[in-house]
């Protein structure tokens, strides 16, 4: 690409005024094959307009999460929360990305107690005192995606459940703190995993975070365990989720053979999850949905 061409990122600016210095820095890096270090593909690097669009999807997504959390009380069915969130996102001009995603039947995921993720809202599933639940919402706006989830504690929950919810949030925050431009993705899993294991918990490895933005699930897969200095290089303009699923018991999970979606802990012990959509900036990170 010549210096006066338009930049590959789609900004409309000349290459020399846009990603030329970025590419020079990238070209200096020696990727260590034995550490699984890889160069990020251009298609997952967002320009200013892309980031603005993901941020706007994130604003609706955060509002939808606020609504869902405010409704999560004993006696409320997960169907009611799903319906309200569906209408909220549609009224805001967005689309609830989970609806019809690979055949998923509802607008959001609500995963209670031993359900790790992908719980399907239903009239028959009624929240009760002592439950812990993850509410996971993704919004599409103008073709861009923002994805986040939060835990809710229904009424009074056991001290054990409360500790799992708190430590899982800390795992996510420590993972996000490890996201740094020109560092490697393995740092994120190393930070998440160390905190979970130190607290006597296990980390789900069958599922993980992901690139997000121009599509729902993009490269890279984001593991929540790992080794510092391994995996994909993190560079400014990447957007990804950090969404550790942390179990009280073993990390083994089983997918419900009836509905094909609901993921449960194999030992039926509790699981918790928190998720944010994060932008890698020149200096660190910015939260785009939480
Ligand atoms: N929001 C989930 C994630 O964090 C994906 C849910 S896909 C669905 O990646 F089909 F189950 F909705
Ligand atoms: Co999600
Ligand atoms: Co996600």
Coordinates of C-alpha atoms and ligand atoms in Angstrom, one line a residue:
X1 CA 0.0 0.0 0.0
X2 CA 1.5 3.4 -1.0
X3 CA 1.6 6.2 1.5
X4 CA -0.9 8.4 -0.4
X5 CA -3.5 5.6 -0.9
X6 CA -6.6 5.5 1.2
X7 CA -6.0 3.6 4.4
X8 CA -7.1 -0.1 4.6
X9 CA -9.1 0.6 7.7
X10 CA -11.8 2.4 5.7
X11 CA -11.3 5.7 7.5
X12 CA -11.1 7.6 4.2
X13 CA -7.8 9.1 5.3
X14 CA -4.5 8.7 3.5
X15 CA -2.5 5.7 4.7
X16 CA 0.4 7.9 5.8
X17 CA -1.9 9.9 8.1
X18 CA -3.7 6.8 9.4
X19 CA -2.4 3.2 10.0
X20 CA 1.1 3.6 8.5
X21 CA 2.9 4.0 11.8
X22 CA 0.7 1.2 13.2
X23 CA 1.8 -1.2 10.5
X24 CA 5.4 -0.3 10.9
X25 CA 5.2 -1.1 14.6
X26 CA 3.4 -4.4 13.8
X27 CA 6.0 -5.4 11.3
X28 CA 8.8 -5.0 13.9
X29 CA 7.2 -7.6 16.1
X30 CA 8.7 -11.2 16.0
X31 CA 5.8 -13.5 16.6
X32 CA 6.9 -16.6 18.6
X33 CA 5.2 -19.6 17.0
X34 CA 5.9 -21.7 20.1
X35 CA 4.0 -19.3 22.3
X36 CA 1.1 -19.4 19.8
X37 CA 1.7 -15.6 19.2
X38 CA -0.3 -14.4 16.2
X39 CA -0.8 -11.2 14.3
X40 CA -4.3 -9.8 14.5
X41 CA -6.1 -9.9 11.1
X42 CA -7.0 -6.5 9.6
X43 CA -10.7 -7.3 9.5
X44 CA -11.0 -7.2 13.3
X45 CA -9.4 -3.8 13.6
X46 CA -12.1 -1.0 13.9
X47 CA -11.8 2.5 12.7
X48 CA -13.3 5.6 14.4
X49 CA -16.7 5.2 12.8
X50 CA -16.8 1.5 13.6
X51 CA -16.0 2.3 17.2
X52 CA -18.7 5.0 17.4
X53 CA -21.2 2.5 16.0
X54 CA -20.3 -0.2 18.6
X55 CA -20.4 2.4 21.3
X56 CA -24.0 3.4 20.2
X57 CA -25.1 -0.3 20.3
X58 CA -23.5 -0.4 23.8
X59 CA -25.6 2.5 25.1
X60 CA -28.8 0.6 24.1
X61 CA -27.4 -2.6 25.5
X62 CA -26.5 -1.1 28.8
X63 CA -30.1 0.4 29.1
X64 CA -31.5 -3.1 28.3
X65 CA -29.3 -4.6 31.1
X66 CA -30.5 -1.9 33.6
X67 CA -34.1 -2.7 32.8
X68 CA -33.6 -6.5 33.1
X69 CA -31.7 -6.2 36.4
X70 CA -34.5 -3.9 37.8
X71 CA -37.1 -6.6 36.9
X72 CA -35.2 -9.5 38.5
X73 CA -37.2 -10.1 41.6
X74 CA -38.7 -13.2 43.3
X75 CA -41.8 -14.4 41.4
X76 CA -40.9 -12.8 38.1
X77 CA -40.6 -15.3 35.1
X78 CA -37.6 -15.1 32.8
X79 CA -40.2 -14.8 30.0
X80 CA -41.4 -11.4 31.3
X81 CA -37.8 -10.1 31.4
X82 CA -37.1 -11.3 27.9
X83 CA -40.2 -9.7 26.6
X84 CA -39.5 -6.4 28.2
X85 CA -35.9 -6.3 27.0
X86 CA -37.0 -7.3 23.4
X87 CA -39.4 -4.4 23.3
X88 CA -36.9 -2.0 24.9
X89 CA -34.2 -2.8 22.3
X90 CA -36.7 -2.7 19.3
X91 CA -38.1 0.6 20.5
X92 CA -34.6 2.0 20.6
X93 CA -34.1 1.1 17.0
X94 CA -31.9 -1.9 17.7
X95 CA -32.3 -5.6 17.4
X96 CA -31.7 -8.2 20.2
X97 CA -28.9 -10.2 18.5
X98 CA -29.6 -13.5 20.3
X99 CA -33.1 -13.8 18.7
X100 CA -32.9 -16.4 16.0
X101 CA -29.1 -16.5 16.3
X102 CA -28.2 -20.0 15.1
X103 CA -31.8 -20.9 16.0
X104 CA -31.8 -19.4 19.6
X105 CA -35.5 -18.9 20.3
X106 CA -35.4 -15.8 22.6
X107 CA -34.0 -12.3 22.8
X108 CA -31.7 -12.8 25.8
X109 CA -30.0 -15.5 27.8
X110 CA -30.9 -15.9 31.5
X111 CA -28.8 -18.6 33.3
X112 CA -29.8 -19.5 36.8
X113 CA -27.7 -21.3 39.5
X114 CA -26.1 -24.4 37.9
X115 CA -26.8 -23.0 34.4
X116 CA -23.5 -21.7 33.1
X117 CA -24.8 -19.8 30.0
X118 CA -27.4 -19.8 27.2
X119 CA -30.4 -20.3 29.5
X120 CA -33.6 -19.9 27.5
X121 CA -36.2 -17.5 29.0
X122 CA -39.5 -19.3 29.7
X123 CA -42.9 -18.7 31.4
X124 CA -42.1 -21.8 33.5
X125 CA -38.8 -20.4 34.8
X126 CA -39.7 -18.2 37.7
X127 CA -37.0 -16.4 39.8
X128 CA -37.0 -17.3 43.5
X129 CA -35.4 -16.1 46.7
X130 CA -31.8 -17.4 46.9
X131 CA -31.2 -17.7 43.1
X132 CA -28.2 -16.3 41.4
X133 CA -28.7 -15.6 37.7
X134 CA -26.7 -14.2 34.8
X135 CA -28.5 -12.0 32.3
X136 CA -26.7 -11.8 29.0
X137 CA -27.8 -9.3 26.4
X138 CA -26.4 -8.4 23.0
X139 CA -27.7 -5.5 20.8
X140 CA -27.3 -5.0 17.1
X141 CA -27.5 -1.4 15.9
X142 CA -26.8 -0.4 12.3
X143 CA -25.0 -3.8 11.8
X144 CA -22.8 -3.4 14.8
X145 CA -22.9 -5.5 18.0
X146 CA -22.3 -4.9 21.7
X147 CA -22.5 -7.8 24.2
X148 CA -22.5 -7.7 28.0
X149 CA -23.9 -9.6 31.0
X150 CA -24.4 -9.1 34.7
X151 CA -25.3 -11.3 37.7
X152 CA -28.3 -10.7 39.8
X153 CA -28.9 -12.1 43.3
X154 CA -32.6 -12.7 44.0
X155 CA -33.5 -11.6 47.5
X156 CA -31.2 -13.1 50.1
X157 CA -28.6 -15.5 48.8
X158 CA -26.2 -17.9 50.6
X159 CA -22.8 -16.4 51.5
X160 CA -21.2 -19.0 49.2
X161 CA -23.3 -17.8 46.3
X162 CA -22.5 -14.2 47.1
X163 CA -18.8 -15.0 47.2
X164 CA -18.9 -16.7 43.8
X165 CA -20.7 -13.8 42.2
X166 CA -18.2 -11.3 43.7
X167 CA -15.0 -13.3 42.8
X168 CA -16.3 -13.8 39.3
X169 CA -16.7 -10.1 38.8
X170 CA -13.2 -9.6 40.1
X171 CA -12.0 -12.2 37.6
X172 CA -13.6 -10.2 34.8
X173 CA -12.1 -6.9 36.1
X174 CA -8.6 -8.4 36.5
X175 CA -8.9 -9.9 33.0
X176 CA -9.9 -6.5 31.6
X177 CA -7.0 -4.8 33.5
X178 CA -4.7 -7.2 31.6
X179 CA -5.9 -6.0 28.2
X180 CA -3.1 -3.7 27.0
X181 CA -2.2 -2.6 23.5
X182 CA 0.9 -4.4 22.1
X183 CA 0.6 -7.1 24.8
X184 CA -0.8 -10.6 24.2
X185 CA -4.2 -12.1 24.8
X186 CA -2.9 -14.8 27.0
X187 CA -2.3 -12.2 29.7
X188 CA -6.1 -11.9 30.1
X189 CA -6.7 -15.6 30.8
X190 CA -3.7 -15.7 33.1
X191 CA -5.2 -13.0 35.2
X192 CA -8.7 -14.4 35.2
X193 CA -7.6 -17.9 35.9
X194 CA -5.2 -17.1 38.7
X195 CA -7.8 -15.2 40.7
X196 CA -10.4 -18.0 40.2
X197 CA -8.0 -20.7 41.2
X198 CA -6.7 -18.8 44.2
X199 CA -10.3 -18.7 45.5
X200 CA -10.8 -22.4 45.0
X201 CA -13.0 -22.1 41.9
X202 CA -12.6 -23.6 38.4
X203 CA -12.8 -21.8 35.0
X204 CA -14.9 -23.0 32.2
X205 CA -12.8 -23.7 29.1
X206 CA -15.3 -25.0 26.6
X207 CA -16.6 -21.5 26.1
X208 CA -15.0 -18.1 26.2
X209 CA -15.0 -14.5 25.1
X210 CA -14.7 -13.4 21.5
X211 CA -14.1 -10.5 19.2
X212 CA -17.2 -8.5 18.7
X213 CA -18.3 -5.4 16.7
X214 CA -18.8 -5.9 13.0
X215 CA -20.3 -9.3 13.9
X216 CA -21.5 -11.1 17.0
X217 CA -18.7 -13.6 17.3
X218 CA -15.4 -12.8 15.7
X219 CA -11.7 -13.8 16.2
X220 CA -10.1 -14.1 18.6
X221 CA -11.5 -16.7 21.0
X222 CA -10.8 -15.3 24.4
X223 CA -9.8 -18.0 26.9
X224 CA -10.2 -17.2 30.6
X225 CA -7.2 -19.3 31.6
X226 CA -3.8 -19.0 30.0
X227 CA -0.2 -18.0 30.0
X228 CA 1.2 -14.5 29.9
X229 CA 2.7 -13.6 26.5
X230 CA 0.8 -16.2 24.4
X231 CA -1.9 -16.0 21.8
X232 CA -3.0 -13.1 19.6
X233 CA -1.4 -9.6 19.8
X234 CA -3.8 -7.0 21.2
X235 CA -3.7 -3.7 19.2
X236 CA -5.6 -0.5 19.3
X237 CA -9.0 -0.7 17.5
X238 CA -9.7 -4.3 18.5
X239 CA -13.0 -4.9 20.3
X240 CA -13.6 -8.0 22.3
X241 CA -15.5 -9.5 25.2
X242 CA -14.1 -10.7 28.6
X243 CA -16.7 -13.0 30.1
X244 CA -15.4 -15.5 32.5
X245 CA -17.6 -18.4 33.5
X246 CA -16.5 -19.5 37.0
X247 CA -17.7 -22.7 38.7
X248 CA -17.9 -23.6 42.4
X249 CA -17.0 -27.2 41.6
X250 CA -15.4 -28.7 38.5
X251 CA -15.1 -26.9 35.1
X252 CA -16.9 -29.6 33.2
X253 CA -20.1 -28.5 31.5
X254 CA -22.9 -30.3 29.7
X255 CA -25.3 -29.0 27.0
X256 CA -29.0 -29.9 27.5
X257 CA -29.8 -32.5 24.9
X258 CA -33.5 -31.5 25.0
X259 CA -33.2 -27.8 24.0
X260 CA -29.7 -27.9 22.5
X261 CA -28.7 -24.7 24.2
X262 CA -28.7 -24.7 28.1
X263 CA -25.2 -25.2 29.4
X264 CA -25.1 -26.6 32.9
X265 CA -22.3 -27.6 35.3
X266 CA -21.8 -31.3 35.1
X267 CA -21.8 -31.6 38.9
X268 CA -24.8 -29.2 39.3
X269 CA -22.8 -26.8 41.5
X270 CA -23.2 -23.1 41.0
X271 CA -21.7 -21.1 38.1
X272 CA -21.4 -17.3 37.7
X273 CA -20.5 -15.0 34.8
X274 CA -19.9 -11.3 34.1
X275 CA -19.2 -9.9 30.6
X276 CA -18.2 -6.6 29.1
X277 CA -17.4 -5.4 25.6
X278 CA -14.0 -3.7 25.6
X279 CA -12.1 -1.6 23.1
X280 CA -8.3 -1.7 23.0
X281 CA -7.1 1.9 22.9
X282 CA -3.7 3.4 22.4
X283 CA -3.2 3.6 26.2
X284 CA -5.4 0.8 27.6
X285 CA -9.1 0.0 27.3
X286 CA -12.5 1.6 27.1
X287 CA -15.7 -0.2 28.1
X288 CA -18.2 -0.1 25.3
X289 CA -20.9 -2.2 27.1
X290 CA -21.2 -3.5 30.6
Ligands
LIG1 N1 -24.2 -13.4 24.5 C1 -23.6 -14.7 24.4 C2 -22.1 -14.4 24.4 O1 -21.6 -13.8 25.3 C3 -24.0 -15.5 23.2 C4 -25.4 -15.9 23.3 S1 -25.7 -16.7 21.9 C5 -27.3 -17.2 22.1 O2 -21.3 -14.6 23.5 F1 -27.7 -17.7 21.0 F2 -27.3 -18.1 23.1 F3 -28.1 -16.2 22.4
LIG2 CO1 -23.0 -12.2 26.0
LIG3 CO1 -20.1 -12.6 24.5

